[in-house]
PDB file of C-alpha atoms in Angstrom:
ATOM      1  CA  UNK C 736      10.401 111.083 144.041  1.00 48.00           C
ATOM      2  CA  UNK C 737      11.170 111.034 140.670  1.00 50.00           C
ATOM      3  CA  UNK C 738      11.717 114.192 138.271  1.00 46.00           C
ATOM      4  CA  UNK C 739       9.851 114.407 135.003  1.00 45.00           C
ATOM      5  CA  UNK C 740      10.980 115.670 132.213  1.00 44.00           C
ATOM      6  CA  UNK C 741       8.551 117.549 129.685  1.00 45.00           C
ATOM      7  CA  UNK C 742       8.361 115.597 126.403  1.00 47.00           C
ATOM      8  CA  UNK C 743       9.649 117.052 123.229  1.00 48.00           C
ATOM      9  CA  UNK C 744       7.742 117.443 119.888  1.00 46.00           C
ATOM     10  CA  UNK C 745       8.191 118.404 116.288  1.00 46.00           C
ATOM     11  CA  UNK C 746       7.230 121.287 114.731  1.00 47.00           C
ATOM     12  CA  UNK C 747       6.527 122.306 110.929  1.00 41.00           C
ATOM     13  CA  UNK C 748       7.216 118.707 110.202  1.00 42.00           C
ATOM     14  CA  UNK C 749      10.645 116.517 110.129  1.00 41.00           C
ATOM     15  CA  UNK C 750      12.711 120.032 109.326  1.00 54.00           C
ATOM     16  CA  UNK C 751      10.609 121.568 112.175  1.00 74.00           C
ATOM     17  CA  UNK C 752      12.669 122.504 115.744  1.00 83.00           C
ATOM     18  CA  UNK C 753      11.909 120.008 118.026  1.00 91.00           C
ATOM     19  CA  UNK C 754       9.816 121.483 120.954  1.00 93.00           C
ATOM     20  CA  UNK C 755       9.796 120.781 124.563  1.00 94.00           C
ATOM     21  CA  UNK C 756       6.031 120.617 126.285  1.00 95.00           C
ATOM     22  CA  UNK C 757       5.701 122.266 129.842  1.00 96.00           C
ATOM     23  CA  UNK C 758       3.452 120.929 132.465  1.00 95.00           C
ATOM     24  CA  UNK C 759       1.237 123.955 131.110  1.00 95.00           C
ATOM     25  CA  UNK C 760       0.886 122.698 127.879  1.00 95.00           C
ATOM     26  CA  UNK C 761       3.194 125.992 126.214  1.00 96.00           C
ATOM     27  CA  UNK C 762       5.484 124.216 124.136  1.00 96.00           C
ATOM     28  CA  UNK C 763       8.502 126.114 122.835  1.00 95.00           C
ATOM     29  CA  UNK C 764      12.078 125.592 120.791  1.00 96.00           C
ATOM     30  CA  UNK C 765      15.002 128.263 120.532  1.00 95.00           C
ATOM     31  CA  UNK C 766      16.028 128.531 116.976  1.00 95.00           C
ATOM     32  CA  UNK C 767      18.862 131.150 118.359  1.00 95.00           C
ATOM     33  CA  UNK C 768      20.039 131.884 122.061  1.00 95.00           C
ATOM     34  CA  UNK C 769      20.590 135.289 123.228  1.00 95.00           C
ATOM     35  CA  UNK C 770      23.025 136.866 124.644  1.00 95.00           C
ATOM     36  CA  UNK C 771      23.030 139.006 127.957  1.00 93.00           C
ATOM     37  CA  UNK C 772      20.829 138.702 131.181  1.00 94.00           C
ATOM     38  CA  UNK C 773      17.042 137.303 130.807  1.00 95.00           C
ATOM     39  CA  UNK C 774      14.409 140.319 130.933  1.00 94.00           C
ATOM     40  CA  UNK C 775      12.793 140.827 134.455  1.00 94.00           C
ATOM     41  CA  UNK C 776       9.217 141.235 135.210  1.00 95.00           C
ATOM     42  CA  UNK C 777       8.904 145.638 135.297  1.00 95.00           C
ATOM     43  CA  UNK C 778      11.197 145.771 132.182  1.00 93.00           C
ATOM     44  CA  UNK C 779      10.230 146.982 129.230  1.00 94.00           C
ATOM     45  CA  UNK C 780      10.221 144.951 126.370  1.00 94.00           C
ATOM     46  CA  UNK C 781      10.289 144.891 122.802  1.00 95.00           C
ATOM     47  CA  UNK C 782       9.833 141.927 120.380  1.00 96.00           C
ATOM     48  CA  UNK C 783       9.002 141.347 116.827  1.00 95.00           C
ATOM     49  CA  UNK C 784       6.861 137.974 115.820  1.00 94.00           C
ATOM     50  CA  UNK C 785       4.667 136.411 113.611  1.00 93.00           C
ATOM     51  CA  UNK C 786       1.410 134.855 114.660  1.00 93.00           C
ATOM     52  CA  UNK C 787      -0.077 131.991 113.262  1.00 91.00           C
ATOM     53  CA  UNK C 788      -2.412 129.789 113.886  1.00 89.00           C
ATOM     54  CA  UNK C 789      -3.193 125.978 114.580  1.00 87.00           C
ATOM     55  CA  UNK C 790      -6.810 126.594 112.785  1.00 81.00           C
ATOM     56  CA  UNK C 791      -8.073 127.707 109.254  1.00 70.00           C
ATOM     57  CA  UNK C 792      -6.849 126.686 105.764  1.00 71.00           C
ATOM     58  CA  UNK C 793      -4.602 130.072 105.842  1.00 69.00           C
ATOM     59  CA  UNK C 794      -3.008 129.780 109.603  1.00 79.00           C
ATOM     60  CA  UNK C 795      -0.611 133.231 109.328  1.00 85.00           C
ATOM     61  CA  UNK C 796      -2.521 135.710 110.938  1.00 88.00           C
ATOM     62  CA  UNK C 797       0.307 138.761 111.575  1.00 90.00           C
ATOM     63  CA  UNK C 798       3.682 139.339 111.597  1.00 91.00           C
ATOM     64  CA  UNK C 799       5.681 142.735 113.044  1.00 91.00           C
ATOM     65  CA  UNK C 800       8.514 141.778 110.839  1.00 85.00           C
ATOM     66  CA  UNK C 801       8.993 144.808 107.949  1.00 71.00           C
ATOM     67  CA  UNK C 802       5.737 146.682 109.436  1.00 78.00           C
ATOM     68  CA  UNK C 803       8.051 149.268 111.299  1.00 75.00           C
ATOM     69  CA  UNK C 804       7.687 148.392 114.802  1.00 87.00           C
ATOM     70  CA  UNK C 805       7.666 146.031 116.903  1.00 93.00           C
ATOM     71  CA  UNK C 806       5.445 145.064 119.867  1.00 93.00           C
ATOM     72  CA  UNK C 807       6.314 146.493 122.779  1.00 93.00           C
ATOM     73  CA  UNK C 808       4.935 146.528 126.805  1.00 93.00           C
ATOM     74  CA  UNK C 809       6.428 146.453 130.080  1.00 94.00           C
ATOM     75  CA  UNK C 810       6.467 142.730 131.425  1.00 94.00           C
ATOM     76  CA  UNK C 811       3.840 141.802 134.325  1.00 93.00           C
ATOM     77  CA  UNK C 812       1.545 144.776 133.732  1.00 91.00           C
ATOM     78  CA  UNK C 813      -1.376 142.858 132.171  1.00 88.00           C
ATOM     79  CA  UNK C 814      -1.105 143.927 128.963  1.00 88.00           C
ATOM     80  CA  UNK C 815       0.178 140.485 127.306  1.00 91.00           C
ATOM     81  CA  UNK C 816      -1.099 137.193 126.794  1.00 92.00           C
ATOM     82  CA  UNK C 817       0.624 134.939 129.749  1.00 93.00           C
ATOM     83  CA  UNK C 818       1.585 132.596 126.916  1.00 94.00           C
ATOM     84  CA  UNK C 819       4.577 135.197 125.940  1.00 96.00           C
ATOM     85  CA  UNK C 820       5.501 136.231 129.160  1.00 95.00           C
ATOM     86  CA  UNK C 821       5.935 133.155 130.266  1.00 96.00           C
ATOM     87  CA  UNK C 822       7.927 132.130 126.979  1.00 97.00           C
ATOM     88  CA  UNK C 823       9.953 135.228 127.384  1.00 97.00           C
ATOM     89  CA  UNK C 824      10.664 135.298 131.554  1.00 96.00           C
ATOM     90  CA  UNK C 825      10.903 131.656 131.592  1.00 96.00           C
ATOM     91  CA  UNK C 826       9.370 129.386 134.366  1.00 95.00           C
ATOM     92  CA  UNK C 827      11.820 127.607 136.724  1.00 94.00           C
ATOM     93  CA  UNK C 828       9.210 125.207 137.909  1.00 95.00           C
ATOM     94  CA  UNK C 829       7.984 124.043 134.410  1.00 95.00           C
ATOM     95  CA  UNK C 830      12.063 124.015 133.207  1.00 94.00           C
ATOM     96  CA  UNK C 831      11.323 126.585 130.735  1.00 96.00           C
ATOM     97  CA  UNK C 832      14.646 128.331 130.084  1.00 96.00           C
ATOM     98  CA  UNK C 833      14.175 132.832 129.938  1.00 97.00           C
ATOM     99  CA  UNK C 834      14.772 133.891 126.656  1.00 97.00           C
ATOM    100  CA  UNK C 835      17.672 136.589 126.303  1.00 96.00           C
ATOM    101  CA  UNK C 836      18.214 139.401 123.908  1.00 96.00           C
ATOM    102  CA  UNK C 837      18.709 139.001 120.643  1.00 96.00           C
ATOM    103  CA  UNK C 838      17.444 135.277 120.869  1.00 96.00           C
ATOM    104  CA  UNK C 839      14.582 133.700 118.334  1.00 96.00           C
ATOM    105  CA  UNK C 840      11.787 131.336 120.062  1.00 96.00           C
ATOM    106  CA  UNK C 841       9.091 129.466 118.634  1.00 95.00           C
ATOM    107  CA  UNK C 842       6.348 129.021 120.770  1.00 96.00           C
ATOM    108  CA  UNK C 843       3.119 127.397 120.591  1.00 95.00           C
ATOM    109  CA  UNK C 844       0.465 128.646 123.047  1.00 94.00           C
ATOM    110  CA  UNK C 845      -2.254 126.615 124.176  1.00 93.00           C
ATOM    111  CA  UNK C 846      -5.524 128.464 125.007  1.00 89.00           C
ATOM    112  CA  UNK C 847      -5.334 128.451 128.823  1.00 90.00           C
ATOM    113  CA  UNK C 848      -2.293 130.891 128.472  1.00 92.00           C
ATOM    114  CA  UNK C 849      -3.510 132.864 125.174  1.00 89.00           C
ATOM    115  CA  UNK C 850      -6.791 134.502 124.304  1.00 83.00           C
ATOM    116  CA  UNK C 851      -8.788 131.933 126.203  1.00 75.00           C
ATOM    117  CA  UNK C 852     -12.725 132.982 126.595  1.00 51.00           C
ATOM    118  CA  UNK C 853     -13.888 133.959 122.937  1.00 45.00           C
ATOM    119  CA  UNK C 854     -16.289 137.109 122.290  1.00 43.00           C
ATOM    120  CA  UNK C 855     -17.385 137.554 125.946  1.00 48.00           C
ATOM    121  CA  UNK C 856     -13.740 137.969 127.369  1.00 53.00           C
ATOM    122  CA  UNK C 857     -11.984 141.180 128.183  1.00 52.00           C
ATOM    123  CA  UNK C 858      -9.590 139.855 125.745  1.00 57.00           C
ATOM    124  CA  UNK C 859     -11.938 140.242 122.926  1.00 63.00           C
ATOM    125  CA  UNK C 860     -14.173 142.998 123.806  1.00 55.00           C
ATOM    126  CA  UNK C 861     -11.530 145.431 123.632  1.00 57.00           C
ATOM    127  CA  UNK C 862     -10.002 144.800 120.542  1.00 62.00           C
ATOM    128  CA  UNK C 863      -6.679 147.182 121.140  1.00 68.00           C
ATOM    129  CA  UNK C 864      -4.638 147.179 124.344  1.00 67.00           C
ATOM    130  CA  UNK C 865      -5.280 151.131 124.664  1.00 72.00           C
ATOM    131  CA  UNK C 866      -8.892 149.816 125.049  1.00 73.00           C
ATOM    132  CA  UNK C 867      -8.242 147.372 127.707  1.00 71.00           C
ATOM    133  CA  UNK C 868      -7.339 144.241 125.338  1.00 74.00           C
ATOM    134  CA  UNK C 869      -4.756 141.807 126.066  1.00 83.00           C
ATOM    135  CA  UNK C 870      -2.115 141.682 123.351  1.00 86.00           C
ATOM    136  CA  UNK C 871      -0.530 141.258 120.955  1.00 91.00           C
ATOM    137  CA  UNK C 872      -3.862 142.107 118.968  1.00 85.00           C
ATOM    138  CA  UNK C 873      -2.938 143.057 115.115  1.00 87.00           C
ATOM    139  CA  UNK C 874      -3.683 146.343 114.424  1.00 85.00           C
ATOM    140  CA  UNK C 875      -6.974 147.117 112.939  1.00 83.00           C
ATOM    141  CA  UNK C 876      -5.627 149.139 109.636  1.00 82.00           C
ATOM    142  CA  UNK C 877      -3.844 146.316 108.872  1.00 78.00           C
ATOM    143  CA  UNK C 878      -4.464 146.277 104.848  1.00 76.00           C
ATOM    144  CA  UNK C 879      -3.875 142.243 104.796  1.00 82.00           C
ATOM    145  CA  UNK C 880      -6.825 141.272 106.993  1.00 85.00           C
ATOM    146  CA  UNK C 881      -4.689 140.070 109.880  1.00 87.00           C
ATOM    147  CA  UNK C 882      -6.967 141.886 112.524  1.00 86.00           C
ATOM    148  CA  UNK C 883     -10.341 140.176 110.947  1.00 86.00           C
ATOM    149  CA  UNK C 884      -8.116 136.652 110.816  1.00 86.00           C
ATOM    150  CA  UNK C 885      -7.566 137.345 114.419  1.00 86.00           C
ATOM    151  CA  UNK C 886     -10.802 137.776 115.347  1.00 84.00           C
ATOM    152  CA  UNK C 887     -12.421 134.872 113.449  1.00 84.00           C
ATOM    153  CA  UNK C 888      -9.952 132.404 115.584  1.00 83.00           C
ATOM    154  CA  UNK C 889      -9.561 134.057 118.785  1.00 83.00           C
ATOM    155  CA  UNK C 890     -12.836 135.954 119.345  1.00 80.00           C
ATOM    156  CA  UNK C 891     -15.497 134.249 117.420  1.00 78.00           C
ATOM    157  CA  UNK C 892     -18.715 133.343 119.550  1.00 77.00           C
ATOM    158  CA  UNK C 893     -19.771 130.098 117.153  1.00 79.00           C
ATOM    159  CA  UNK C 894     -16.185 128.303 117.633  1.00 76.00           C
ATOM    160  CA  UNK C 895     -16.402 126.092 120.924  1.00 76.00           C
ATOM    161  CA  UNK C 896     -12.913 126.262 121.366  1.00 79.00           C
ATOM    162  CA  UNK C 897      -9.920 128.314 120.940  1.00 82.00           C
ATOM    163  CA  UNK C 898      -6.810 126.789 118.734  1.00 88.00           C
ATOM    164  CA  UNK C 899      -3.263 127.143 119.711  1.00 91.00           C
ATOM    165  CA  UNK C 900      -1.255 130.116 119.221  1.00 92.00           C
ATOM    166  CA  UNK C 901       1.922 129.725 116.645  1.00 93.00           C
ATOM    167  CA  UNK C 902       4.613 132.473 117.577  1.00 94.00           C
ATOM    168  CA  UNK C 903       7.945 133.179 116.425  1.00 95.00           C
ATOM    169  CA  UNK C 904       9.557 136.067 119.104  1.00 96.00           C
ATOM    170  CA  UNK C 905      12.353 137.787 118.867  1.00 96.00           C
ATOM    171  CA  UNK C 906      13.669 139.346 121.796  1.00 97.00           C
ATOM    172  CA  UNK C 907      15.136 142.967 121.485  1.00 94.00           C
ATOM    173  CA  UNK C 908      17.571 144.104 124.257  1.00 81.00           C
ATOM    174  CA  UNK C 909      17.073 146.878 126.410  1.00 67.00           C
ATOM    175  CA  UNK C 910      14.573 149.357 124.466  1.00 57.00           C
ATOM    176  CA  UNK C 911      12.185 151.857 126.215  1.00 53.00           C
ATOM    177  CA  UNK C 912       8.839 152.057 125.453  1.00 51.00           C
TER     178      UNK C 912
END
């Protein structure tokens, strides 16, 4: 029995990181390791990212960088897209490395592990995780349109598809929520 390696890819063009593909399809690319032990599923957890997307003429949707807080949730409760989790806790059988704190990850995240369903999901319907969404959702009262821009590509009912996720995370170290 051979092993099989995931196959790496470029993002952002030929300065891009190069990213490694899981058997999932989540491709991802530390631009800085951590330092410290990996996150556990129960911990709390507190990132900053930006969110683009693979769709649109304008692809940044959202970013928590300078907007005075980050995201924050307690890993395994529900509350997350499995795109990030998995990104942030690793996944020994698709040789994704956990990220540790203070590290900076690019990840793309295909459908199946983002926002996956459009308008009729649970993911949509609620459109803040107080109301049962899954996050990260931008917040509503953002004044740069980033909720609307994440609803037109995530939870519009005339686009057959959903397009990948674009995330940059940073991982904070131990923070309560």
């Amino acid at each position: 029995r051979s092993v099989v390696f995931p196959e790496p890819s470029v993002a952002a063009g030929p300065n891009g990181l190069p990213l490694t593909t899981s058997s999932s399809g989540l491709k991802w690319a530390d631009a800085k390791v951590g330092t410290g032990q990996p996150v556990k599923i129960g911990s709390p957890v507190s990132i900053d990212y930006s969110m683009a997307s693979t769709a649109g003429r304008f692809p940044q949707i959202y970013t928590t960088k300078d907007k005075g807080a980050p995201y924050r949730w307690t890993l395994g409760d529900g509350t997350t897209i499995e795109g990030i989790e998995k990104a942030i806790l690793g996944d020994d059988t698709e040789n994704i490395p956990p990220m540790l704190p203070g590290g900076i990850r690019r990840v793309i995240v295909p459908a199946s592990l983002g926002y996956e369903g459009g308008s009729k999901s649970k993911k949509c319907i609620a459109t803040t995780v107080e109301e049962g969404g899954i996050g990260p959702i931008p917040p509503k009262e953002a004044g740069d349109g980033a909720f609307q821009r994440w609803v037109q590509f995530y939870c519009n009912p005339r686009i057959p598809y959903q397009p990948d996720l674009v995330l940059d995370i940073k991982l904070y170290g131990k923070r309560s929520l």
